[in-house]
Amino acid sequence: MSYKEDDFAELIDDYDIVVDTMGGAIQEKSFDVLKKGGKLVSIAQPPDERLAAENGVKAGFLWLEPDGKQLTELGKLLENGKVKANIGHTFPLNQDGLRSAHELSQSHHAKGKIAIEIK
């Protein structure tokens, strides 16, 4: 399936769960691929409760809260090479760099993480 050519909501259906990372129209279409009793979890925006009820599914929003202890453990895993960060794009900390990073983020087409380089 190509996101550039295909409409996923027309190609798949009857799924138990959808994890929405995009929000907006993508999230709205995601309700159509769930089976009755399915679940939609979004990390992008709170799902429309009316759409969830109309489709007979449960929907919720998950927002991660910063946790210093977990971040310290993650930092150790990165340092020890047990976890690798995939940095896809690096931009300088200036007006043009921040603008470019923001535009790439808004395109939803970035591969890997977007990093801002601070010298």
Backbone as XML, in Angstrom:
<?xml version="1.0"?>
<chain id="A" units="angstrom">
  <residue number="1" name="MET">
    <atom name="N" x="0.854" y="-1.168" z="0.000"/>
    <atom name="CA" x="0.000" y="0.000" z="0.000"/>
    <atom name="C" x="0.901" y="1.233" z="0.000"/>
  </residue>
  <residue number="2" name="SER">
    <atom name="N" x="0.646" y="2.146" z="-0.863"/>
    <atom name="CA" x="1.417" y="3.383" z="-0.947"/>
    <atom name="C" x="0.574" y="4.535" z="-0.412"/>
  </residue>
  <residue number="3" name="TYR">
    <atom name="N" x="1.068" y="5.204" z="0.617"/>
    <atom name="CA" x="0.295" y="6.316" z="1.176"/>
    <atom name="C" x="0.134" y="7.450" z="0.173"/>
  </residue>
  <residue number="4" name="LYS">
    <atom name="N" x="0.996" y="7.497" z="-0.853"/>
    <atom name="CA" x="0.882" y="8.543" z="-1.863"/>
    <atom name="C" x="-0.210" y="8.239" z="-2.883"/>
  </residue>
  <residue number="5" name="GLU">
    <atom name="N" x="-0.490" y="6.951" z="-3.102"/>
    <atom name="CA" x="-1.430" y="6.561" z="-4.151"/>
    <atom name="C" x="-2.723" y="5.938" z="-3.636"/>
  </residue>
  <residue number="6" name="ASP">
    <atom name="N" x="-2.670" y="5.312" z="-2.467"/>
    <atom name="CA" x="-3.811" y="4.550" z="-1.969"/>
    <atom name="C" x="-4.467" y="5.208" z="-0.764"/>
  </residue>
  <residue number="7" name="ASP">
    <atom name="N" x="-5.758" y="4.989" z="-0.629"/>
    <atom name="CA" x="-6.503" y="5.421" z="0.544"/>
    <atom name="C" x="-6.669" y="4.197" z="1.436"/>
  </residue>
  <residue number="8" name="PHE">
    <atom name="N" x="-5.927" y="4.153" z="2.543"/>
    <atom name="CA" x="-5.944" y="2.971" z="3.398"/>
    <atom name="C" x="-7.347" y="2.588" z="3.842"/>
  </residue>
  <residue number="9" name="ALA">
    <atom name="N" x="-8.219" y="3.574" z="4.036"/>
    <atom name="CA" x="-9.578" y="3.296" z="4.514"/>
    <atom name="C" x="-10.402" y="2.539" z="3.480"/>
  </residue>
  <residue number="10" name="GLU">
    <atom name="N" x="-9.987" y="2.581" z="2.231"/>
    <atom name="CA" x="-10.687" y="1.834" z="1.188"/>
    <atom name="C" x="-10.098" y="0.443" z="0.981"/>
  </residue>
  <residue number="11" name="LEU">
    <atom name="N" x="-8.889" y="0.196" z="1.533"/>
    <atom name="CA" x="-8.201" y="-1.070" z="1.281"/>
    <atom name="C" x="-8.234" y="-2.046" z="2.454"/>
  </residue>
  <residue number="12" name="ILE">
    <atom name="N" x="-8.408" y="-1.528" z="3.654"/>
    <atom name="CA" x="-8.388" y="-2.417" z="4.823"/>
    <atom name="C" x="-9.613" y="-2.164" z="5.691"/>
  </residue>
  <residue number="13" name="ASP">
    <atom name="N" x="-10.003" y="-3.183" z="6.453"/>
    <atom name="CA" x="-11.101" y="-3.030" z="7.408"/>
    <atom name="C" x="-11.071" y="-4.174" z="8.411"/>
  </residue>
  <residue number="14" name="ASP">
    <atom name="N" x="-11.936" y="-4.075" z="9.390"/>
    <atom name="CA" x="-12.115" y="-5.123" z="10.391"/>
    <atom name="C" x="-10.893" y="-5.309" z="11.300"/>
  </residue>
  <residue number="15" name="TYR">
    <atom name="N" x="-10.232" y="-4.212" z="11.643"/>
    <atom name="CA" x="-9.073" y="-4.276" z="12.533"/>
    <atom name="C" x="-9.510" y="-4.117" z="13.989"/>
  </residue>
  <residue number="16" name="ASP">
    <atom name="N" x="-8.745" y="-4.741" z="14.880"/>
    <atom name="CA" x="-9.024" y="-4.661" z="16.311"/>
    <atom name="C" x="-8.556" y="-3.351" z="16.919"/>
  </residue>
  <residue number="17" name="ILE">
    <atom name="N" x="-7.430" y="-2.841" z="16.423"/>
    <atom name="CA" x="-6.845" y="-1.635" z="17.020"/>
    <atom name="C" x="-6.135" y="-0.806" z="15.954"/>
  </residue>
  <residue number="18" name="VAL">
    <atom name="N" x="-6.181" y="0.506" z="16.137"/>
    <atom name="CA" x="-5.422" y="1.455" z="15.319"/>
    <atom name="C" x="-4.678" y="2.371" z="16.278"/>
  </residue>
  <residue number="19" name="VAL">
    <atom name="N" x="-3.392" y="2.563" z="16.018"/>
    <atom name="CA" x="-2.605" y="3.534" z="16.767"/>
    <atom name="C" x="-2.383" y="4.721" z="15.834"/>
  </residue>
  <residue number="20" name="ASP">
    <atom name="N" x="-3.018" y="5.836" z="16.163"/>
    <atom name="CA" x="-2.980" y="7.033" z="15.333"/>
    <atom name="C" x="-1.833" y="7.926" z="15.756"/>
  </residue>
  <residue number="21" name="THR">
    <atom name="N" x="-0.921" y="8.192" z="14.822"/>
    <atom name="CA" x="0.199" y="9.088" z="15.105"/>
    <atom name="C" x="0.112" y="10.377" z="14.297"/>
  </residue>
  <residue number="22" name="MET">
    <atom name="N" x="-0.952" y="10.547" z="13.526"/>
    <atom name="CA" x="-1.066" y="11.677" z="12.615"/>
    <atom name="C" x="-2.160" y="12.675" z="12.989"/>
  </residue>
  <residue number="23" name="GLY">
    <atom name="N" x="-3.311" y="12.189" z="13.442"/>
    <atom name="CA" x="-4.428" y="13.070" z="13.749"/>
    <atom name="C" x="-5.144" y="13.535" z="12.497"/>
  </residue>
  <residue number="24" name="GLY">
    <atom name="N" x="-6.019" y="14.500" z="12.657"/>
    <atom name="CA" x="-6.728" y="15.110" z="11.534"/>
    <atom name="C" x="-7.532" y="14.118" z="10.714"/>
  </residue>
  <residue number="25" name="ALA">
    <atom name="N" x="-7.477" y="14.267" z="9.385"/>
    <atom name="CA" x="-8.248" y="13.414" z="8.476"/>
    <atom name="C" x="-7.833" y="11.961" z="8.574"/>
  </residue>
  <residue number="26" name="ILE">
    <atom name="N" x="-6.550" y="11.709" z="8.841"/>
    <atom name="CA" x="-6.078" y="10.327" z="8.986"/>
    <atom name="C" x="-6.783" y="9.668" z="10.166"/>
  </residue>
  <residue number="27" name="GLN">
    <atom name="N" x="-6.889" y="10.399" z="11.264"/>
    <atom name="CA" x="-7.574" y="9.846" z="12.431"/>
    <atom name="C" x="-9.043" y="9.568" z="12.126"/>
  </residue>
  <residue number="28" name="GLU">
    <atom name="N" x="-9.697" y="10.493" z="11.454"/>
    <atom name="CA" x="-11.111" y="10.304" z="11.124"/>
    <atom name="C" x="-11.310" y="9.057" z="10.268"/>
  </residue>
  <residue number="29" name="LYS">
    <atom name="N" x="-10.461" y="8.849" z="9.270"/>
    <atom name="CA" x="-10.560" y="7.667" z="8.409"/>
    <atom name="C" x="-10.258" y="6.378" z="9.187"/>
  </residue>
  <residue number="30" name="SER">
    <atom name="N" x="-9.450" y="6.498" z="10.231"/>
    <atom name="CA" x="-9.067" y="5.323" z="11.007"/>
    <atom name="C" x="-10.270" y="4.655" z="11.672"/>
  </residue>
  <residue number="31" name="PHE">
    <atom name="N" x="-11.297" y="5.434" z="11.993"/>
    <atom name="CA" x="-12.500" y="4.837" z="12.573"/>
    <atom name="C" x="-13.133" y="3.843" z="11.604"/>
  </residue>
  <residue number="32" name="ASP">
    <atom name="N" x="-13.003" y="4.098" z="10.302"/>
    <atom name="CA" x="-13.634" y="3.249" z="9.292"/>
    <atom name="C" x="-12.986" y="1.882" z="9.147"/>
  </residue>
  <residue number="33" name="VAL">
    <atom name="N" x="-11.750" y="1.715" z="9.595"/>
    <atom name="CA" x="-11.073" y="0.423" z="9.427"/>
    <atom name="C" x="-11.204" y="-0.470" z="10.658"/>
  </residue>
  <residue number="34" name="LEU">
    <atom name="N" x="-11.823" y="0.049" z="11.718"/>
    <atom name="CA" x="-11.980" y="-0.726" z="12.947"/>
    <atom name="C" x="-13.253" y="-1.570" z="12.918"/>
  </residue>
  <residue number="35" name="LYS">
    <atom name="N" x="-13.152" y="-2.741" z="13.527"/>
    <atom name="CA" x="-14.354" y="-3.562" z="13.687"/>
    <atom name="C" x="-15.132" y="-3.060" z="14.897"/>
  </residue>
  <residue number="36" name="LYS">
    <atom name="N" x="-16.387" y="-3.423" z="15.003"/>
    <atom name="CA" x="-17.182" y="-3.059" z="16.177"/>
    <atom name="C" x="-16.470" y="-3.574" z="17.423"/>
  </residue>
  <residue number="37" name="GLY">
    <atom name="N" x="-16.359" y="-2.725" z="18.425"/>
    <atom name="CA" x="-15.657" y="-3.093" z="19.647"/>
    <atom name="C" x="-14.163" y="-2.842" z="19.576"/>
  </residue>
  <residue number="38" name="GLY">
    <atom name="N" x="-13.662" y="-2.369" z="18.411"/>
    <atom name="CA" x="-12.242" y="-2.077" z="18.251"/>
    <atom name="C" x="-11.818" y="-0.855" z="19.061"/>
  </residue>
  <residue number="39" name="LYS">
    <atom name="N" x="-10.532" y="-0.576" z="19.000"/>
    <atom name="CA" x="-9.986" y="0.533" z="19.786"/>
    <atom name="C" x="-9.092" y="1.406" z="18.916"/>
  </residue>
  <residue number="40" name="LEU">
    <atom name="N" x="-9.207" y="2.706" z="19.111"/>
    <atom name="CA" x="-8.321" y="3.675" z="18.483"/>
    <atom name="C" x="-7.579" y="4.403" z="19.589"/>
  </residue>
  <residue number="41" name="VAL">
    <atom name="N" x="-6.262" y="4.359" z="19.522"/>
    <atom name="CA" x="-5.424" y="5.078" z="20.480"/>
    <atom name="C" x="-4.652" y="6.115" z="19.694"/>
  </residue>
  <residue number="42" name="SER">
    <atom name="N" x="-4.735" y="7.361" z="20.115"/>
    <atom name="CA" x="-4.042" y="8.439" z="19.413"/>
    <atom name="C" x="-2.989" y="9.077" z="20.296"/>
  </residue>
  <residue number="43" name="ILE">
    <atom name="N" x="-1.836" y="9.354" z="19.690"/>
    <atom name="CA" x="-0.810" y="10.145" z="20.370"/>
    <atom name="C" x="-0.724" y="11.530" z="19.730"/>
  </residue>
  <residue number="44" name="ALA">
    <atom name="N" x="-1.609" y="11.786" z="18.746"/>
    <atom name="CA" x="-1.577" y="13.045" z="18.011"/>
    <atom name="C" x="-2.578" y="14.063" z="18.547"/>
  </residue>
  <residue number="45" name="GLN">
    <atom name="N" x="-3.805" y="13.601" z="18.812"/>
    <atom name="CA" x="-4.860" y="14.504" z="19.293"/>
    <atom name="C" x="-5.978" y="13.656" z="19.892"/>
  </residue>
  <residue number="46" name="PRO">
    <atom name="N" x="-6.764" y="14.223" z="20.796"/>
    <atom name="CA" x="-7.889" y="13.463" z="21.345"/>
    <atom name="C" x="-8.874" y="13.079" z="20.239"/>
  </residue>
  <residue number="47" name="PRO">
    <atom name="N" x="-9.267" y="11.812" z="20.188"/>
    <atom name="CA" x="-10.228" y="11.368" z="19.176"/>
    <atom name="C" x="-11.617" y="11.953" z="19.404"/>
  </residue>
  <residue number="48" name="ASP">
    <atom name="N" x="-12.382" y="12.037" z="18.339"/>
    <atom name="CA" x="-13.760" y="12.527" z="18.368"/>
    <atom name="C" x="-14.637" y="11.458" z="19.022"/>
  </residue>
  <residue number="49" name="GLU">
    <atom name="N" x="-15.167" y="11.756" z="20.193"/>
    <atom name="CA" x="-15.988" y="10.785" z="20.939"/>
    <atom name="C" x="-17.273" y="10.438" z="20.186"/>
  </residue>
  <residue number="50" name="ARG">
    <atom name="N" x="-17.806" y="11.404" z="19.452"/>
    <atom name="CA" x="-19.013" y="11.160" z="18.667"/>
    <atom name="C" x="-18.742" y="10.121" z="17.578"/>
  </residue>
  <residue number="51" name="LEU">
    <atom name="N" x="-17.616" y="10.257" z="16.867"/>
    <atom name="CA" x="-17.256" y="9.281" z="15.831"/>
    <atom name="C" x="-17.016" y="7.898" z="16.437"/>
  </residue>
  <residue number="52" name="ALA">
    <atom name="N" x="-16.395" y="7.873" z="17.601"/>
    <atom name="CA" x="-16.162" y="6.590" z="18.265"/>
    <atom name="C" x="-17.489" y="5.907" z="18.573"/>
  </residue>
  <residue number="53" name="ALA">
    <atom name="N" x="-18.438" y="6.653" z="19.123"/>
    <atom name="CA" x="-19.750" y="6.083" z="19.461"/>
    <atom name="C" x="-20.491" y="5.635" z="18.204"/>
  </residue>
  <residue number="54" name="GLU">
    <atom name="N" x="-20.456" y="6.450" z="17.153"/>
    <atom name="CA" x="-21.133" y="6.095" z="15.901"/>
    <atom name="C" x="-20.580" y="4.809" z="15.293"/>
  </residue>
  <residue number="55" name="ASN">
    <atom name="N" x="-19.290" y="4.571" z="15.477"/>
    <atom name="CA" x="-18.648" y="3.388" z="14.905"/>
    <atom name="C" x="-18.587" y="2.211" z="15.872"/>
  </residue>
  <residue number="56" name="GLY">
    <atom name="N" x="-19.100" y="2.396" z="17.075"/>
    <atom name="CA" x="-19.116" y="1.308" z="18.050"/>
    <atom name="C" x="-17.744" y="0.882" z="18.511"/>
  </residue>
  <residue number="57" name="VAL">
    <atom name="N" x="-16.846" y="1.870" z="18.657"/>
    <atom name="CA" x="-15.484" y="1.568" z="19.094"/>
    <atom name="C" x="-15.125" y="2.425" z="20.304"/>
  </residue>
  <residue number="58" name="LYS">
    <atom name="N" x="-14.045" y="2.041" z="20.962"/>
    <atom name="CA" x="-13.506" y="2.843" z="22.057"/>
    <atom name="C" x="-12.339" y="3.644" z="21.507"/>
  </residue>
  <residue number="59" name="ALA">
    <atom name="N" x="-12.180" y="4.860" z="21.990"/>
    <atom name="CA" x="-11.091" y="5.700" z="21.520"/>
    <atom name="C" x="-10.529" y="6.492" z="22.680"/>
  </residue>
  <residue number="60" name="GLY">
    <atom name="N" x="-9.217" y="6.687" z="22.648"/>
    <atom name="CA" x="-8.577" y="7.436" z="23.714"/>
    <atom name="C" x="-7.321" y="8.123" z="23.231"/>
  </residue>
  <residue number="61" name="PHE">
    <atom name="N" x="-6.843" y="9.010" z="24.077"/>
    <atom name="CA" x="-5.669" y="9.827" z="23.784"/>
    <atom name="C" x="-4.602" y="9.513" z="24.815"/>
  </residue>
  <residue number="62" name="LEU">
    <atom name="N" x="-3.383" y="9.270" z="24.354"/>
    <atom name="CA" x="-2.277" y="8.956" z="25.244"/>
    <atom name="C" x="-1.220" y="10.033" z="25.114"/>
  </residue>
  <residue number="63" name="TRP">
    <atom name="N" x="-0.981" y="10.741" z="26.187"/>
    <atom name="CA" x="0.038" y="11.782" z="26.202"/>
    <atom name="C" x="1.071" y="11.393" z="27.238"/>
  </residue>
  <residue number="64" name="LEU">
    <atom name="N" x="2.312" y="11.275" z="26.793"/>
    <atom name="CA" x="3.375" y="10.865" z="27.706"/>
    <atom name="C" x="3.843" y="12.044" z="28.543"/>
  </residue>
  <residue number="65" name="GLU">
    <atom name="N" x="4.011" y="11.794" z="29.812"/>
    <atom name="CA" x="4.518" y="12.812" z="30.722"/>
    <atom name="C" x="6.013" y="12.586" z="30.931"/>
  </residue>
  <residue number="66" name="PRO">
    <atom name="N" x="6.803" y="13.650" z="30.995"/>
    <atom name="CA" x="8.242" y="13.486" z="31.213"/>
    <atom name="C" x="8.506" y="12.804" z="32.551"/>
  </residue>
  <residue number="67" name="ASP">
    <atom name="N" x="9.466" y="11.897" z="32.548"/>
    <atom name="CA" x="9.825" y="11.162" z="33.757"/>
    <atom name="C" x="11.350" y="11.100" z="33.815"/>
  </residue>
  <residue number="68" name="GLY">
    <atom name="N" x="11.929" y="11.840" z="34.737"/>
    <atom name="CA" x="13.382" y="11.932" z="34.846"/>
    <atom name="C" x="14.065" y="10.596" z="35.009"/>
  </residue>
  <residue number="69" name="LYS">
    <atom name="N" x="13.497" y="9.717" z="35.813"/>
    <atom name="CA" x="14.103" y="8.404" z="36.049"/>
    <atom name="C" x="14.120" y="7.588" z="34.751"/>
  </residue>
  <residue number="70" name="GLN">
    <atom name="N" x="13.004" y="7.580" z="34.026"/>
    <atom name="CA" x="12.951" y="6.844" z="32.767"/>
    <atom name="C" x="13.901" y="7.439" z="31.734"/>
  </residue>
  <residue number="71" name="LEU">
    <atom name="N" x="13.994" y="8.776" z="31.679"/>
    <atom name="CA" x="14.904" y="9.415" z="30.732"/>
    <atom name="C" x="16.360" y="9.087" z="31.050"/>
  </residue>
  <residue number="72" name="THR">
    <atom name="N" x="16.700" y="8.995" z="32.339"/>
    <atom name="CA" x="18.057" y="8.610" z="32.746"/>
    <atom name="C" x="18.361" y="7.185" z="32.290"/>
  </residue>
  <residue number="73" name="GLU">
    <atom name="N" x="17.402" y="6.277" z="32.492"/>
    <atom name="CA" x="17.584" y="4.891" z="32.056"/>
    <atom name="C" x="17.726" y="4.809" z="30.541"/>
  </residue>
  <residue number="74" name="LEU">
    <atom name="N" x="16.934" y="5.577" z="29.823"/>
    <atom name="CA" x="17.020" y="5.604" z="28.368"/>
    <atom name="C" x="18.378" y="6.140" z="27.922"/>
  </residue>
  <residue number="75" name="GLY">
    <atom name="N" x="18.859" y="7.189" z="28.592"/>
    <atom name="CA" x="20.177" y="7.736" z="28.284"/>
    <atom name="C" x="21.284" y="6.707" z="28.449"/>
  </residue>
  <residue number="76" name="LYS">
    <atom name="N" x="21.201" y="5.892" z="29.500"/>
    <atom name="CA" x="22.199" y="4.829" z="29.726"/>
    <atom name="C" x="22.136" y="3.779" z="28.621"/>
  </residue>
  <residue number="77" name="LEU">
    <atom name="N" x="20.925" y="3.418" z="28.201"/>
    <atom name="CA" x="20.775" y="2.450" z="27.111"/>
    <atom name="C" x="21.379" y="2.983" z="25.814"/>
  </residue>
  <residue number="78" name="LEU">
    <atom name="N" x="21.199" y="4.282" z="25.566"/>
    <atom name="CA" x="21.792" y="4.908" z="24.378"/>
    <atom name="C" x="23.312" y="4.905" z="24.473"/>
  </residue>
  <residue number="79" name="GLU">
    <atom name="N" x="23.849" y="5.274" z="25.631"/>
    <atom name="CA" x="25.297" y="5.314" z="25.826"/>
    <atom name="C" x="25.927" y="3.940" z="25.670"/>
  </residue>
  <residue number="80" name="ASN">
    <atom name="N" x="25.243" y="2.891" z="26.141"/>
    <atom name="CA" x="25.762" y="1.534" z="26.079"/>
    <atom name="C" x="25.524" y="0.870" z="24.723"/>
  </residue>
  <residue number="81" name="GLY">
    <atom name="N" x="24.867" y="1.568" z="23.814"/>
    <atom name="CA" x="24.626" y="1.022" z="22.490"/>
    <atom name="C" x="23.514" y="-0.009" z="22.427"/>
  </residue>
  <residue number="82" name="LYS">
    <atom name="N" x="22.735" y="-0.138" z="23.490"/>
    <atom name="CA" x="21.639" y="-1.105" z="23.504"/>
    <atom name="C" x="20.403" y="-0.565" z="22.792"/>
  </residue>
  <residue number="83" name="VAL">
    <atom name="N" x="20.334" y="0.759" z="22.690"/>
    <atom name="CA" x="19.262" y="1.432" z="21.957"/>
    <atom name="C" x="19.938" y="2.432" z="21.021"/>
  </residue>
  <residue number="84" name="LYS">
    <atom name="N" x="19.476" y="2.499" z="19.796"/>
    <atom name="CA" x="20.060" y="3.426" z="18.831"/>
    <atom name="C" x="18.995" y="4.408" z="18.374"/>
  </residue>
  <residue number="85" name="ALA">
    <atom name="N" x="19.338" y="5.681" z="18.409"/>
    <atom name="CA" x="18.435" y="6.723" z="17.917"/>
    <atom name="C" x="18.623" y="6.850" z="16.407"/>
  </residue>
  <residue number="86" name="ASN">
    <atom name="N" x="17.525" y="6.922" z="15.683"/>
    <atom name="CA" x="17.581" y="7.096" z="14.234"/>
    <atom name="C" x="17.369" y="8.576" z="13.921"/>
  </residue>
  <residue number="87" name="ILE">
    <atom name="N" x="18.477" y="9.291" z="13.754"/>
    <atom name="CA" x="18.416" y="10.712" z="13.426"/>
    <atom name="C" x="18.352" y="10.806" z="11.902"/>
  </residue>
  <residue number="88" name="GLY">
    <atom name="N" x="17.214" y="11.242" z="11.392"/>
    <atom name="CA" x="17.034" y="11.311" z="9.949"/>
    <atom name="C" x="17.450" y="12.636" z="9.351"/>
  </residue>
  <residue number="89" name="HIS">
    <atom name="N" x="17.296" y="13.719" z="10.104"/>
    <atom name="CA" x="17.571" y="15.057" z="9.589"/>
    <atom name="C" x="18.124" y="15.915" z="10.722"/>
  </residue>
  <residue number="90" name="THR">
    <atom name="N" x="19.131" y="16.703" z="10.403"/>
    <atom name="CA" x="19.719" y="17.622" z="11.378"/>
    <atom name="C" x="19.698" y="19.030" z="10.781"/>
  </residue>
  <residue number="91" name="PHE">
    <atom name="N" x="19.259" y="19.986" z="11.586"/>
    <atom name="CA" x="19.173" y="21.379" z="11.136"/>
    <atom name="C" x="19.901" y="22.262" z="12.139"/>
  </residue>
  <residue number="92" name="PRO">
    <atom name="N" x="20.463" y="23.382" z="11.663"/>
    <atom name="CA" x="21.149" y="24.308" z="12.577"/>
    <atom name="C" x="20.137" y="25.108" z="13.405"/>
  </residue>
  <residue number="93" name="LEU">
    <atom name="N" x="20.612" y="25.539" z="14.556"/>
    <atom name="CA" x="19.782" y="26.358" z="15.437"/>
    <atom name="C" x="19.840" y="27.810" z="14.956"/>
  </residue>
  <residue number="94" name="ASN">
    <atom name="N" x="19.082" y="28.102" z="13.921"/>
    <atom name="CA" x="18.920" y="29.466" z="13.429"/>
    <atom name="C" x="17.534" y="29.551" z="12.795"/>
  </residue>
  <residue number="95" name="GLN">
    <atom name="N" x="17.154" y="30.728" z="12.352"/>
    <atom name="CA" x="15.801" y="30.929" z="11.844"/>
    <atom name="C" x="15.493" y="30.011" z="10.652"/>
  </residue>
  <residue number="96" name="ASP">
    <atom name="N" x="16.407" y="29.928" z="9.696"/>
    <atom name="CA" x="16.172" y="29.077" z="8.520"/>
    <atom name="C" x="16.128" y="27.604" z="8.901"/>
  </residue>
  <residue number="97" name="GLY">
    <atom name="N" x="17.040" y="27.193" z="9.786"/>
    <atom name="CA" x="17.071" y="25.803" z="10.207"/>
    <atom name="C" x="15.806" y="25.394" z="10.941"/>
  </residue>
  <residue number="98" name="LEU">
    <atom name="N" x="15.347" y="26.238" z="11.855"/>
    <atom name="CA" x="14.124" y="25.940" z="12.604"/>
    <atom name="C" x="12.906" y="25.930" z="11.687"/>
  </residue>
  <residue number="99" name="ARG">
    <atom name="N" x="12.875" y="26.857" z="10.733"/>
    <atom name="CA" x="11.766" y="26.887" z="9.771"/>
    <atom name="C" x="11.744" y="25.590" z="8.955"/>
  </residue>
  <residue number="100" name="SER">
    <atom name="N" x="12.911" y="25.172" z="8.464"/>
    <atom name="CA" x="12.995" y="23.945" z="7.669"/>
    <atom name="C" x="12.611" y="22.722" z="8.491"/>
  </residue>
  <residue number="101" name="ALA">
    <atom name="N" x="13.060" y="22.666" z="9.734"/>
    <atom name="CA" x="12.718" y="21.535" z="10.601"/>
    <atom name="C" x="11.216" y="21.482" z="10.849"/>
  </residue>
  <residue number="102" name="HIS">
    <atom name="N" x="10.625" y="22.632" z="11.087"/>
    <atom name="CA" x="9.182" y="22.689" z="11.334"/>
    <atom name="C" x="8.408" y="22.262" z="10.085"/>
  </residue>
  <residue number="103" name="GLU">
    <atom name="N" x="8.817" y="22.743" z="8.918"/>
    <atom name="CA" x="8.139" y="22.365" z="7.676"/>
    <atom name="C" x="8.231" y="20.865" z="7.436"/>
  </residue>
  <residue number="104" name="LEU">
    <atom name="N" x="9.399" y="20.286" z="7.694"/>
    <atom name="CA" x="9.558" y="18.841" z="7.523"/>
    <atom name="C" x="8.662" y="18.084" z="8.504"/>
  </residue>
  <residue number="105" name="SER">
    <atom name="N" x="8.614" y="18.540" z="9.738"/>
    <atom name="CA" x="7.762" y="17.903" z="10.740"/>
    <atom name="C" x="6.296" y="17.954" z="10.326"/>
  </residue>
  <residue number="106" name="GLN">
    <atom name="N" x="5.855" y="19.098" z="9.839"/>
    <atom name="CA" x="4.460" y="19.262" z="9.438"/>
    <atom name="C" x="4.108" y="18.453" z="8.195"/>
  </residue>
  <residue number="107" name="SER">
    <atom name="N" x="5.113" y="18.072" z="7.402"/>
    <atom name="CA" x="4.852" y="17.284" z="6.188"/>
    <atom name="C" x="4.486" y="15.839" z="6.522"/>
  </residue>
  <residue number="108" name="HIS">
    <atom name="N" x="4.826" y="15.389" z="7.738"/>
    <atom name="CA" x="4.602" y="14.002" z="8.169"/>
    <atom name="C" x="5.343" y="13.010" z="7.278"/>
  </residue>
  <residue number="109" name="HIS">
    <atom name="N" x="6.434" y="13.439" z="6.637"/>
    <atom name="CA" x="7.186" y="12.555" z="5.751"/>
    <atom name="C" x="8.647" y="12.398" z="6.192"/>
  </residue>
  <residue number="110" name="ALA">
    <atom name="N" x="8.971" y="12.836" z="7.380"/>
    <atom name="CA" x="10.346" y="12.720" z="7.864"/>
    <atom name="C" x="10.661" y="11.260" z="8.187"/>
  </residue>
  <residue number="111" name="LYS">
    <atom name="N" x="11.831" y="10.833" z="7.823"/>
    <atom name="CA" x="12.327" y="9.506" z="8.197"/>
    <atom name="C" x="13.266" y="9.697" z="9.378"/>
  </residue>
  <residue number="112" name="GLY">
    <atom name="N" x="13.009" y="9.037" z="10.472"/>
    <atom name="CA" x="13.831" y="9.203" z="11.662"/>
    <atom name="C" x="13.475" y="10.482" z="12.401"/>
  </residue>
  <residue number="113" name="LYS">
    <atom name="N" x="14.251" y="10.773" z="13.409"/>
    <atom name="CA" x="14.016" y="11.954" z="14.238"/>
    <atom name="C" x="14.590" y="13.207" z="13.587"/>
  </residue>
  <residue number="114" name="ILE">
    <atom name="N" x="13.999" y="14.323" z="13.892"/>
    <atom name="CA" x="14.477" y="15.619" z="13.428"/>
    <atom name="C" x="15.249" y="16.234" z="14.592"/>
  </residue>
  <residue number="115" name="ALA">
    <atom name="N" x="16.523" y="16.541" z="14.356"/>
    <atom name="CA" x="17.372" y="17.094" z="15.415"/>
    <atom name="C" x="17.790" y="18.518" z="15.076"/>
  </residue>
  <residue number="116" name="ILE">
    <atom name="N" x="17.888" y="19.344" z="16.113"/>
    <atom name="CA" x="18.400" y="20.704" z="15.983"/>
    <atom name="C" x="19.798" y="20.708" z="16.577"/>
  </residue>
  <residue number="117" name="GLU">
    <atom name="N" x="20.780" y="21.108" z="15.769"/>
    <atom name="CA" x="22.176" y="21.094" z="16.205"/>
    <atom name="C" x="22.507" y="22.384" z="16.938"/>
  </residue>
  <residue number="118" name="ILE">
    <atom name="N" x="22.979" y="22.236" z="18.168"/>
    <atom name="CA" x="23.391" y="23.380" z="18.986"/>
    <atom name="C" x="24.894" y="23.293" z="19.143"/>
  </residue>
  <residue number="119" name="LYS">
    <atom name="N" x="25.599" y="24.337" z="18.710"/>
    <atom name="CA" x="27.068" y="24.317" z="18.793"/>
    <atom name="C" x="27.534" y="24.868" z="20.091"/>
  </residue>
</chain>
